Amino acid sequence: MDAVPALDEPLKKVLGPATAKVMAEHLGLHTVGDLLHHYPRRYEERGQLTHLADLPMDEHVTVVAQVADARLHTFASSRAPRGKGQRLEVTITDGSGRLQLVFFGAGVHKPHKELLPGTRAMFAGKVSVFNRRLQLAHPAYELLRADSEEAVESWAGALIPLYPATAKLESWKIGKAIQTVLPSAQEAADPLPETLREGRGLLPLPEALLKIHRPHTKADVEQARARLKWDEAFVLQVALARRRHADAQLPAVPRRPRPDGILAAFDDRLPFTLTEGQRKVSEEIFADLATDHPMHRLLQGEVGSGKTLVALRAMLAVVDAGGQAAMLAPTEVLAQQHHRSVTEMMGELAEGGMLGGAENATKVVLLTGSMGAAARRQALLDLATGEAGIVIGTHALIEDKVQFHDLGLVVVDEQHRFGVEQRDALRGKGKQPPHLLVMTATPIPRTVAMTVFGDLETSVLDQLPAGRSPIASHVVPAADKPHFLARAWERVREEAGKGHQAYVVCPRIGDEEDGAKAKKRSPEDEAEKRPPLAVLDIAEQLARGPLAGLRVEVLHGRMQPDDKDAVMRGFAAGEADVLVATTVIEVGVNVPNATVMVIMDADRFGVSQLHQLRGRVGRGSAPGLCLLVTEMPEASGARQRLNAVASTLDGFELSRIDLEQRREGDVLGQAQSGTRSSLRMLAVIDDEEVIAEAREEATRIVAADPDLERLPALRTALDALLDEEREQYLEKG
């Protein structure tokens, strides 16, 4: 027998350069080991055929079915003017429905000979519609002949594995390639410590690989899946546990607030009492700040739960202890907004070194890319001398020129908008690693927090402060019921009549530069033949039509920063009734007098984004109203998504829905380049128990053996998971 290829053997050597190239480019598979970990998406049973009745449009599908009939037609065409053109139409059936296959030209000869009535085969291709009937044009196919030795060999067992495939490489070709490398599974080193594996009754890895690719029964599949899920969860949690362990070894300066310092003075001037949640989370943060290794904490809170206040109290505690705090915001609009609200909340405590400043005041400076040279020089000087205790800025804070006197705390707002490199660059500006507080208003299900932010301790603010008003949300089906949309504009006028204000959000800006982008449309857009609604168009239509007479302003990301700030300030001061904007208003914008949010083409936004946008209203004492305008038909997935948003204000519930719809992406964050997820088996939402148990086991193992010296196979698995990109991601967290 030939030598079994090693797991790190390049596929080029084993399968030949052509197949290996397609596997590398389209599936990200490079070695024998990669291919063994390319698991079947589902299995077909021999006697049970795929349901042709529910084939999705425009998707590549693999079906197992029987030929019902086959007819060869001749026709005249420009290429074959004498009626010599040939078209083969084959009808296949599976009991649930029928599907037409079409072959043209020279491509008819082979299928005409092979696809005879009664023949069973697997077919793969893209589903399209012709003459109102579903069809596959020129599908690839593989006959399922029980008599041919090769077919018996390759379809051994009762279950036919169907693999995630591409147009260039059908499922059965992947199956055949796996058949070639399957003997190598015996060489797979088992990353799970034996005691753990036996204690949990899990299969050894070689056996699990064999059973996932060549199962004889459904029980084989279940056992293999249970084992392979554990591998993914455990190796990932070990990586995160090692990261937490390494962080715990780093030195940091403990920062404890003085009893009579700026924090105490700030608390005294607060016009309200903290909520129970804010007090509890603040205590967790202060306990972390007082230790001599860096805090790494994730603060998640519903829109409007008062995260900024909690973060500001943490920053003041650090200023009290002689350090500086930096707050990093994703956009200039948000940085300016934070700077405004922090200086307003602090009053004379933010006027350090100024006439009228309080005795223990500090300076709060703003640093953004578009500041004038003089203001920027002054801000940099205040940071370098320690005059400024708090700085709020965009990624301009990360530039080399920015020097801190003694950086003690970094607060990152809206984590998902920052690259890890940026977070790390800012942390590198402290003499010793500063403490880190990451804030997000996008609620993250517990399992995702354990996986994506597994290196951070988590605090949750789930109480809304007193005085917050409920938000009613409704879907407005503009195409089915145009009078609903007319009523929506009436509601905006009614609120304006009461002295309140409204936002209208559109997916696009609508100036000339968008023309090029508009050509690249999603299939859904293609179906509608309409680009997304644009701010500039809608603002003009509203000002002339349903909202004539109201003061309508426009805000979008391509405006000059000063103009954006002027519009936001004007709106906050009540100088406009309606603000037509892109999602630049999504985070952090606080106008308590705004009571209505109309989101145009709401189906083009994600669930979490809609929830964020909705959180901009109902921030004062008057109730909020959010109207989700869509032209999508009632039965569509997009409408169901909007109905879910309208039915609950619970961000955690919505984030679960969002995740289920988007699938996991690559949980290790930066590798979201559209290639496969690093999680092939594990579903972050469904496998909560496995993830939680794996986290416990990983923490225990790393505490006992941080370098995994006694577990070489686990180290190898870690190296495979953490290729360089991901290694850096975790390193930089």
XYZ file of C-alpha atoms in Angstrom:
733
model
C 0.000 0.000 0.000
C 1.170 3.579 -0.714
C 2.540 5.625 2.146
C -0.175 7.649 3.900
C 0.310 11.386 3.233
C 1.175 13.432 6.326
C -1.396 15.962 7.564
C 0.829 18.916 6.674
C 1.442 17.574 3.139
C 0.367 20.208 0.532
C -2.745 19.147 -1.426
C -0.844 19.922 -4.643
C 1.287 16.803 -4.088
C -1.664 14.565 -3.255
C -4.442 15.764 -5.572
C -2.518 17.481 -8.374
C -2.038 21.214 -8.993
C -5.374 21.977 -10.732
C -7.675 20.643 -7.978
C -5.371 21.989 -5.255
C -5.512 25.470 -6.792
C -9.332 25.546 -6.773
C -9.399 24.242 -3.183
C -6.945 26.901 -2.031
C -8.603 29.805 -3.850
C -12.258 28.991 -3.264
C -12.308 27.000 -0.033
C -9.140 28.119 1.744
C -7.858 24.505 1.932
C -4.103 24.025 1.532
C -3.022 20.831 3.309
C -4.277 17.284 3.834
C -5.244 18.319 7.392
C -7.286 21.286 6.094
C -9.215 18.986 3.772
C -9.953 16.467 6.540
C -11.454 19.326 8.563
C -13.728 20.370 5.668
C -16.829 18.676 7.065
C -20.033 17.711 5.220
C -22.781 20.311 5.506
C -25.460 17.608 5.566
C -26.075 14.021 4.453
C -28.442 12.480 1.944
C -29.880 9.080 2.652
C -29.823 6.627 -0.221
C -33.540 5.935 -0.216
C -34.615 9.471 0.582
C -34.279 12.174 -2.036
C -33.742 15.904 -1.613
C -36.904 17.938 -1.649
C -36.998 19.551 -5.039
C -40.085 21.381 -3.772
C -38.040 23.833 -1.722
C -35.077 24.753 -3.882
C -33.711 28.269 -3.233
C -33.397 30.629 -6.195
C -29.965 31.740 -7.432
C -28.090 29.337 -5.173
C -25.792 26.455 -6.003
C -27.547 23.276 -4.956
C -26.794 19.575 -4.957
C -29.787 17.278 -5.403
C -30.153 13.521 -5.575
C -32.967 12.540 -7.937
C -34.207 10.162 -10.619
C -34.582 10.901 -14.334
C -38.306 10.893 -15.281
C -37.844 11.668 -18.939
C -35.351 13.120 -21.436
C -36.100 14.783 -24.780
C -33.771 16.095 -27.463
C -35.081 19.101 -29.464
C -33.561 20.666 -32.559
C -33.993 24.347 -33.353
C -32.701 27.052 -35.659
C -30.537 29.850 -34.259
C -27.992 32.389 -35.468
C -25.247 29.860 -34.779
C -27.122 26.936 -36.298
C -29.346 28.502 -39.003
C -30.377 25.213 -40.608
C -32.217 23.919 -37.581
C -29.170 22.016 -36.390
C -29.109 23.551 -32.897
C -29.714 20.951 -30.206
C -31.268 21.248 -26.760
C -31.640 18.367 -24.322
C -34.375 18.749 -21.680
C -34.269 16.262 -18.832
C -36.946 16.165 -16.122
C -35.870 14.784 -12.756
C -38.080 13.961 -9.785
C -37.737 13.107 -6.139
C -41.353 12.534 -5.180
C -41.702 16.036 -3.693
C -41.349 17.945 -6.939
C -39.920 18.024 -10.444
C -37.031 20.015 -11.879
C -35.956 20.601 -15.453
C -32.322 20.269 -16.555
C -31.218 21.845 -19.840
C -28.132 21.102 -21.925
C -27.250 22.907 -25.207
C -25.026 22.441 -28.233
C -22.159 19.996 -28.084
C -22.856 19.594 -24.346
C -25.926 17.395 -25.072
C -24.149 14.261 -26.280
C -22.842 12.784 -23.015
C -25.990 13.427 -20.909
C -28.192 12.211 -23.809
C -26.434 8.838 -23.617
C -26.210 8.678 -19.802
C -29.344 10.308 -18.372
C -31.898 7.706 -19.389
C -35.279 7.470 -17.617
C -34.923 5.577 -14.321
C -31.267 6.613 -13.837
C -30.415 7.989 -10.369
C -27.731 10.643 -10.027
C -26.515 13.628 -8.061
C -26.900 16.944 -9.868
C -25.265 20.263 -8.965
C -25.845 23.685 -10.445
C -27.408 27.112 -9.959
C -31.192 27.268 -9.732
C -32.766 29.703 -12.215
C -36.254 30.297 -13.638
C -37.194 29.888 -17.294
C -40.806 30.163 -18.516
C -41.920 30.271 -14.864
C -40.330 26.887 -14.154
C -37.297 26.149 -12.037
C -34.362 24.766 -13.956
C -30.656 23.924 -13.763
C -28.764 24.856 -16.944
C -25.796 22.579 -17.734
C -25.618 21.033 -14.266
C -22.673 18.860 -13.338
C -23.812 15.352 -12.448
C -22.537 12.082 -11.028
C -24.397 8.838 -11.728
C -25.203 6.677 -8.722
C -24.730 3.196 -10.139
C -24.778 0.463 -7.544
C -23.074 -1.958 -9.948
C -19.972 0.024 -10.788
C -17.170 -0.730 -8.367
C -15.991 2.861 -8.149
C -19.449 4.182 -7.249
C -19.901 1.523 -4.572
C -16.487 2.472 -3.237
C -17.123 6.197 -3.229
C -20.684 6.072 -1.926
C -19.984 3.337 0.610
C -22.324 3.457 3.576
C -25.930 4.481 3.649
C -25.334 8.228 3.975
C -24.052 10.420 1.142
C -22.082 13.382 2.535
C -22.796 16.733 0.838
C -19.915 19.189 1.269
C -19.848 22.986 1.224
C -18.900 23.327 -2.443
C -18.319 26.015 -5.065
C -19.334 26.438 -8.697
C -15.802 25.322 -9.618
C -15.760 22.191 -7.480
C -18.853 20.078 -6.877
C -19.602 18.294 -3.637
C -18.844 14.811 -4.982
C -15.434 15.866 -6.308
C -14.607 17.116 -2.819
C -15.922 13.773 -1.516
C -13.580 11.872 -3.830
C -10.621 14.021 -2.780
C -11.443 13.311 0.865
C -11.642 9.590 0.070
C -8.030 9.901 -1.156
C -6.717 11.549 2.029
C -8.948 9.769 4.567
C -6.304 7.172 5.543
C -4.233 10.110 6.876
C -6.869 10.660 9.579
C -5.130 7.891 11.526
C -2.145 10.248 11.911
C -4.197 13.065 13.466
C -2.732 14.101 16.818
C -5.478 14.461 19.424
C -5.546 17.961 20.986
C -7.849 16.951 23.859
C -6.056 15.710 26.983
C -6.932 12.031 27.399
C -8.500 12.441 30.845
C -10.804 15.155 29.511
C -11.765 13.119 26.433
C -12.486 9.936 28.378
C -14.222 11.804 31.192
C -16.678 13.260 28.692
C -17.080 10.080 26.662
C -15.813 11.666 23.431
C -14.456 9.717 20.431
C -10.707 9.805 19.670
C -10.001 12.317 16.879
C -9.058 9.819 14.095
C -12.310 7.932 14.683
C -14.336 11.174 14.700
C -12.825 12.219 11.345
C -13.604 8.826 9.847
C -17.199 8.933 11.081
C -17.890 12.496 9.958
C -16.797 11.745 6.377
C -17.962 8.137 6.062
C -20.777 7.564 8.541
C -22.804 4.345 8.402
C -25.560 5.600 10.673
C -26.934 8.880 11.990
C -25.499 7.964 15.387
C -22.008 8.021 13.798
C -22.642 11.589 12.628
C -23.881 12.715 16.053
C -20.886 11.198 17.890
C -18.426 12.720 15.425
C -20.066 16.151 15.628
C -20.085 16.127 19.425
C -16.356 15.391 19.420
C -15.392 17.938 16.733
C -17.432 20.707 18.403
C -15.475 20.117 21.584
C -12.196 20.472 19.693
C -13.173 23.847 18.277
C -14.563 25.231 21.514
C -11.693 23.913 23.612
C -8.778 24.991 21.403
C -10.282 28.476 21.053
C -10.893 28.775 24.806
C -7.327 27.613 25.542
C -6.048 30.404 23.278
C -8.161 32.937 25.187
C -7.269 31.485 28.589
C -3.560 31.777 27.759
C -4.168 35.346 26.723
C -5.924 36.127 30.037
C -3.147 34.364 31.942
C -0.447 36.375 30.154
C -2.306 39.643 30.817
C -2.577 38.790 34.489
C 1.252 38.608 34.623
C 1.674 42.145 33.211
C 2.408 44.927 35.683
C 0.105 47.952 35.961
C -0.091 50.921 38.282
C -3.012 50.497 40.718
C -5.299 53.538 40.492
C -7.431 54.250 43.554
C -9.632 57.374 43.820
C -8.981 59.793 46.705
C -11.863 60.119 49.178
C -11.945 63.919 48.688
C -10.865 64.016 45.048
C -12.428 64.902 41.732
C -14.596 61.740 41.637
C -16.224 62.569 44.981
C -16.774 66.172 43.842
C -18.330 64.905 40.588
C -20.671 62.497 42.406
C -21.792 65.343 44.682
C -22.872 67.465 41.731
C -24.841 64.735 39.909
C -28.505 65.804 39.699
C -29.722 62.181 40.019
C -28.782 59.001 41.835
C -26.996 56.179 40.039
C -29.067 53.126 39.129
C -28.366 49.905 40.999
C -26.735 48.546 37.808
C -24.459 51.577 37.398
C -23.324 51.287 41.022
C -22.611 47.551 40.736
C -20.670 47.886 37.459
C -18.685 50.867 38.827
C -17.653 48.775 41.840
C -16.421 45.970 39.550
C -14.385 48.519 37.563
C -12.921 50.243 40.655
C -11.893 46.844 42.069
C -10.032 46.095 38.791
C -8.372 49.524 38.706
C -7.024 48.994 42.230
C -5.043 45.862 41.271
C -1.468 45.808 40.043
C -2.196 44.127 36.712
C -4.162 45.728 33.879
C -7.952 45.660 33.872
C -9.442 44.154 30.708
C -13.168 44.671 30.938
C -16.020 44.728 28.442
C -18.913 46.960 29.443
C -22.051 46.152 27.516
C -25.171 48.128 28.016
C -28.416 48.747 26.256
C -28.664 51.935 24.248
C -29.128 54.705 26.812
C -28.275 52.684 29.932
C -25.681 55.239 31.029
C -22.406 53.603 29.924
C -20.793 56.998 29.308
C -21.442 58.014 32.913
C -19.891 54.768 34.214
C -16.859 55.253 31.942
C -16.465 58.881 33.038
C -16.462 57.879 36.727
C -13.716 55.332 35.937
C -11.698 58.047 34.147
C -12.090 60.412 37.115
C -10.921 57.679 39.505
C -7.704 57.412 37.441
C -7.256 61.217 37.362
C -7.663 61.179 41.161
C -4.793 58.711 41.362
C -2.514 61.010 39.328
C -2.998 59.311 35.940
C -4.562 60.264 32.618
C -7.480 58.647 30.793
C -8.105 58.477 27.049
C -11.442 57.767 25.399
C -11.331 56.506 21.827
C -14.467 57.080 19.686
C -15.049 55.686 16.176
C -16.142 58.937 14.469
C -15.479 62.662 14.828
C -19.190 63.334 15.351
C -19.174 60.916 18.280
C -15.870 62.211 19.718
C -17.234 65.780 19.665
C -20.497 64.594 21.185
C -18.684 62.745 24.007
C -16.460 65.758 24.630
C -19.511 67.997 24.868
C -21.454 65.714 27.192
C -18.429 65.014 29.446
C -17.586 68.714 29.859
C -21.266 69.497 30.515
C -21.536 66.741 33.134
C -18.309 67.874 34.838
C -19.014 71.638 34.739
C -16.251 73.606 36.533
C -14.468 70.290 37.292
C -13.465 70.273 33.574
C -11.890 73.724 33.774
C -8.518 72.831 35.295
C -6.041 75.719 35.146
C -8.782 78.134 34.069
C -10.352 81.047 35.842
C -13.464 79.794 37.650
C -12.303 76.170 37.535
C -12.899 74.097 40.675
C -10.031 73.476 43.076
C -9.453 69.843 42.083
C -10.474 70.335 38.408
C -8.656 68.874 35.444
C -8.569 69.715 31.755
C -10.662 67.707 29.255
C -9.224 67.990 25.733
C -10.550 66.912 22.350
C -8.210 65.533 19.692
C -9.487 64.772 16.181
C -7.920 64.706 12.725
C -9.667 67.821 11.467
C -8.681 70.210 14.283
C -6.827 73.413 13.422
C -3.033 73.384 13.915
C -3.029 75.748 16.925
C -5.759 73.889 18.842
C -4.032 70.615 18.063
C -0.632 71.875 19.301
C -2.216 73.043 22.549
C -4.020 69.697 23.058
C -0.772 67.753 22.456
C 1.069 69.999 24.911
C -1.641 69.510 27.587
C -1.343 65.739 27.204
C 2.459 65.664 27.333
C 2.651 67.857 30.462
C -0.189 66.064 32.252
C -2.225 69.292 32.369
C -5.092 67.393 30.697
C -6.359 64.490 32.785
C -8.865 63.341 30.181
C -8.570 63.261 26.384
C -11.385 62.279 24.036
C -10.592 61.632 20.408
C -10.723 59.550 17.277
C -7.868 57.391 15.983
C -5.887 60.660 15.787
C -4.999 59.753 19.410
C -2.947 56.833 18.149
C -0.520 58.818 15.995
C 3.156 58.759 16.971
C 3.213 62.459 17.831
C 0.752 61.971 20.694
C 2.658 61.611 23.980
C 1.022 61.124 27.372
C 2.428 62.218 30.711
C 1.070 59.093 32.477
C -1.647 57.146 30.629
C -3.550 55.035 33.161
C -6.816 54.058 31.446
C -7.994 53.580 27.864
C -11.749 53.538 27.219
C -12.735 52.254 23.778
C -16.255 53.130 22.648
C -18.070 50.855 20.198
C -15.379 48.187 20.083
C -16.588 46.575 16.859
C -15.533 49.634 14.881
C -11.900 49.567 15.946
C -9.159 47.424 14.559
C -7.227 45.576 17.203
C -4.036 47.254 16.024
C -5.539 50.623 16.969
C -6.529 49.455 20.434
C -3.044 48.092 20.905
C -1.242 51.188 19.630
C -3.031 53.317 22.203
C -2.266 50.857 24.983
C 1.392 51.037 23.983
C 1.498 54.729 24.959
C 1.508 54.040 28.700
C 4.792 53.695 30.668
C 3.275 50.452 31.905
C 0.259 48.785 30.247
C -2.765 50.985 31.027
C -6.081 49.571 32.217
C -8.575 48.914 29.410
C -12.353 49.366 29.362
C -14.188 48.439 26.171
C -17.776 49.691 25.788
C -20.403 48.440 23.386
C -24.070 49.271 22.983
C -24.558 46.241 20.770
C -25.666 43.597 23.248
C -23.672 40.424 22.785
C -25.118 37.033 23.731
C -23.174 35.462 26.578
C -21.636 32.742 24.407
C -20.385 35.258 21.876
C -18.899 37.348 24.653
C -17.134 34.200 25.911
C -15.830 33.524 22.415
C -15.149 36.856 20.744
C -14.245 38.816 23.868
C -13.087 35.789 25.830
C -10.004 37.663 27.012
C -12.137 40.358 28.678
C -14.147 40.183 31.880
C -17.728 41.246 31.161
C -19.997 43.727 32.945
C -23.585 44.242 31.818
C -25.753 47.342 32.323
C -29.290 46.191 31.648
C -31.329 48.769 33.564
C -32.449 51.964 31.887
C -32.172 55.115 34.031
C -35.384 56.582 35.445
C -37.091 59.064 33.150
C -36.425 57.044 29.984
C -39.531 56.586 27.854
C -40.699 53.447 26.079
C -40.276 53.267 22.290
C -43.111 51.904 20.143
C -41.892 50.317 16.888
C -43.956 49.543 13.787
C -43.220 48.153 10.320
C -44.577 50.382 7.515
C -45.112 48.260 4.359
C -44.819 51.077 1.814
C -45.467 48.931 -1.276
C -48.485 46.942 0.048
C -50.057 49.837 1.952
C -48.943 53.248 0.652
C -51.454 54.983 2.982
C -49.364 53.679 5.935
C -46.401 55.713 4.645
C -48.597 58.804 4.251
C -49.693 58.292 7.862
C -46.030 58.028 8.961
C -45.345 61.545 7.627
C -48.509 62.795 9.340
C -47.146 61.401 12.640
C -43.885 63.326 12.072
C -45.891 66.540 11.527
C -47.960 65.861 14.677
C -44.800 65.433 16.799
C -43.284 68.594 15.285
C -46.559 70.369 16.145
C -45.979 69.416 19.804
C -42.500 70.945 19.627
C -40.679 67.621 19.215
C -38.167 66.577 16.528
C -37.670 63.637 14.167
C -34.904 61.706 12.425
C -35.285 60.196 8.945
C -32.523 57.688 8.154
C -31.586 56.526 4.617
C -29.007 53.910 3.555
C -27.258 56.135 0.991
C -26.044 59.731 0.657
C -27.087 60.202 -2.975
C -24.426 62.525 -4.361
C -22.601 61.786 -7.601
C -19.864 59.605 -6.094
C -22.507 57.040 -5.242
C -23.161 56.382 -8.919
C -20.276 53.969 -9.278
C -21.214 52.084 -6.135
C -24.859 51.845 -7.101
C -23.960 49.604 -10.034
C -22.805 46.821 -7.750
C -26.156 45.582 -6.538
C -27.163 42.702 -4.340
C -29.539 40.090 -5.811
C -32.333 41.648 -3.736
C -31.663 45.050 -5.321
C -31.544 43.432 -8.735
C -35.001 42.027 -8.122
C -36.270 45.494 -7.329
C -34.124 47.317 -9.913
C -33.913 50.219 -7.499
C -30.866 51.586 -5.687
C -31.260 52.259 -1.939
C -33.016 55.501 -1.016
C -30.687 58.460 -0.560
C -30.535 61.254 2.012
C -30.278 64.108 -0.496
C -33.224 62.886 -2.600
C -35.500 62.090 0.332
C -34.735 65.393 2.109
C -35.759 67.311 -1.021
C -38.932 65.238 -1.564
C -40.003 65.662 2.069
C -39.303 69.395 2.180
C -41.391 69.907 -0.974
C -44.083 67.345 -0.195
C -45.359 65.695 3.005
C -43.194 67.783 5.376
C -43.436 71.123 3.550
C -43.202 73.998 5.992
C -41.076 72.073 8.537
C -37.373 72.860 8.946
C -35.557 69.924 7.297
C -31.747 69.552 7.659
C -29.326 67.012 6.170
C -26.410 65.136 7.822
C -24.070 62.588 6.219
C -20.539 61.265 6.454
C -19.080 63.184 3.510
C -19.807 66.608 4.973
C -16.913 68.606 6.441
C -16.476 67.793 10.170
C -17.237 71.397 11.181
C -20.417 71.390 9.074
C -21.488 68.070 10.606
C -20.903 69.414 14.087
C -22.802 72.614 13.300
C -25.807 70.623 12.015
C -25.780 68.346 15.089
C -25.496 71.300 17.466
C -28.300 73.123 15.635
C -30.529 70.051 15.787
C -29.765 69.522 19.493
C -30.626 73.206 20.083
C -34.003 72.747 18.368
C -33.150 74.786 15.253
C -34.461 72.049 12.905
C -37.581 69.880 13.086
C -36.380 66.966 10.972
C -32.859 65.616 10.433
C -32.484 63.451 7.314
C -29.285 61.468 7.852
C -27.256 58.364 7.089
C -26.232 56.073 9.941
C -23.721 58.680 11.192
C -26.333 59.223 13.914
C -26.280 55.541 14.873
C -24.180 55.762 18.012
C -24.035 58.162 20.876
C -26.107 61.026 19.453
C -28.238 62.392 22.282
C -31.155 64.754 21.582
C -33.809 64.153 24.297
C -36.379 66.229 22.363
C -36.316 63.855 19.336
C -39.291 61.490 19.543
C -39.682 59.952 16.053
C -37.263 57.844 14.021
C -38.317 56.935 10.450
C -35.934 54.412 8.845
C -36.301 54.265 5.052
C -35.455 50.948 3.311
C -35.151 49.484 6.800
C -34.619 46.006 5.294
C -31.155 47.156 4.142
C -29.874 47.512 7.706
C -28.831 44.759 10.123
C -30.907 43.913 13.191
C -28.385 45.337 15.668
C -28.020 48.491 13.587
C -31.790 49.064 13.585
C -31.820 48.600 17.357
C -28.990 51.127 17.703
C -30.758 53.660 15.501
C -34.025 53.243 17.372
C -32.190 54.053 20.608
C -31.763 57.652 19.419
C -35.411 58.437 20.304
C -37.315 58.179 23.581
C -34.339 59.688 25.412
C -36.456 62.333 27.142
C -39.745 62.279 29.012
C -41.940 61.944 25.860
C -42.495 58.427 24.429
C -40.495 57.438 21.344
C -41.792 56.120 18.026
C -39.751 54.133 15.492
C -41.188 53.460 12.006
C -39.439 50.835 9.853
C -40.324 51.589 6.218
C -39.852 48.776 3.704
C -41.039 47.676 0.267
C -40.185 44.019 0.835
C -43.122 41.571 0.499
C -44.754 40.151 3.607
C -43.406 36.613 3.211
C -39.761 37.694 2.756
C -37.012 37.020 5.292
C -36.337 40.767 5.409
C -39.882 41.460 6.639
C -39.590 38.769 9.313
C -36.390 40.423 10.496
C -38.133 43.804 10.730
C -41.097 42.247 12.554
C -38.631 40.835 15.105
C -37.130 44.295 15.686
C -40.602 45.823 16.043
C -41.706 43.144 18.505
C -39.037 43.573 21.198
C -36.844 46.228 22.793
C -34.568 43.550 24.264
C -31.195 44.054 22.597
C -29.891 40.658 23.746
C -32.842 38.886 22.116
C -32.258 40.857 18.901
C -28.538 40.129 18.889
C -29.336 36.413 19.004
C -31.622 36.830 15.981
C -28.957 38.889 14.232
C -26.305 36.260 14.859
C -28.533 33.414 13.707
C -29.135 35.300 10.471
C -25.562 36.345 9.822
C -24.144 33.046 11.022
C -20.961 33.425 12.984
C -18.554 34.954 10.516
C -15.069 34.284 11.744
C -15.297 34.417 15.495
C -11.679 35.430 15.807
C -12.625 38.813 14.536
C -10.121 40.095 12.055
C -10.333 37.168 9.674
C -13.748 38.254 8.408
C -12.588 38.419 4.838
C -15.483 36.441 3.455
C -13.657 33.129 3.687
C -14.967 30.297 5.816
C -15.520 30.761 9.482
C -12.838 29.314 11.746
C -15.771 27.568 13.400
C -16.850 24.734 11.166
C -18.907 22.708 13.618
C -19.596 24.995 16.537
C -22.683 27.229 16.421
C -22.054 29.987 18.932
C -25.747 30.398 19.754
C -26.742 26.730 19.994
C -23.670 25.321 21.689
C -23.648 27.533 24.765
C -23.122 24.580 27.096
C -20.111 23.212 25.218
C -18.495 26.679 25.122
C -19.045 27.296 28.843
C -17.649 23.874 29.798
C -14.710 24.245 27.418
C -13.914 27.621 28.976
C -13.798 26.084 32.463
C -11.585 23.185 31.352
C -9.293 25.535 29.414
C -8.882 27.898 32.365
C -8.023 24.961 34.646
C -5.488 23.469 32.222
C -3.763 26.788 31.494
C -3.509 27.634 35.196
C -1.705 24.340 35.785
C 0.471 24.407 32.650
C 0.515 27.862 30.953
C 2.990 26.818 28.243
C 1.188 23.496 27.639
C 4.501 21.642 27.969
C 2.724 18.438 28.965
C 0.255 18.705 26.052
C 2.259 18.927 22.794
C -0.701 17.906 20.583
C -2.768 20.755 22.022
C 0.059 23.196 21.275
C 0.125 21.977 17.666
C -3.642 22.474 17.365
C -3.277 25.990 18.787
C -0.601 26.827 16.226
C -2.943 25.645 13.471
C -5.833 27.741 14.808
C -3.699 30.781 15.398
C -2.021 31.258 12.101
C -0.129 34.523 12.198
C -3.064 36.816 11.565
C -5.149 35.354 14.350
C -2.190 35.038 16.695
C -1.692 38.782 16.349
C -5.387 39.368 16.827
C -5.356 37.575 20.160
C -2.027 39.056 21.133
C -3.367 42.524 20.580
C -6.937 41.999 21.801
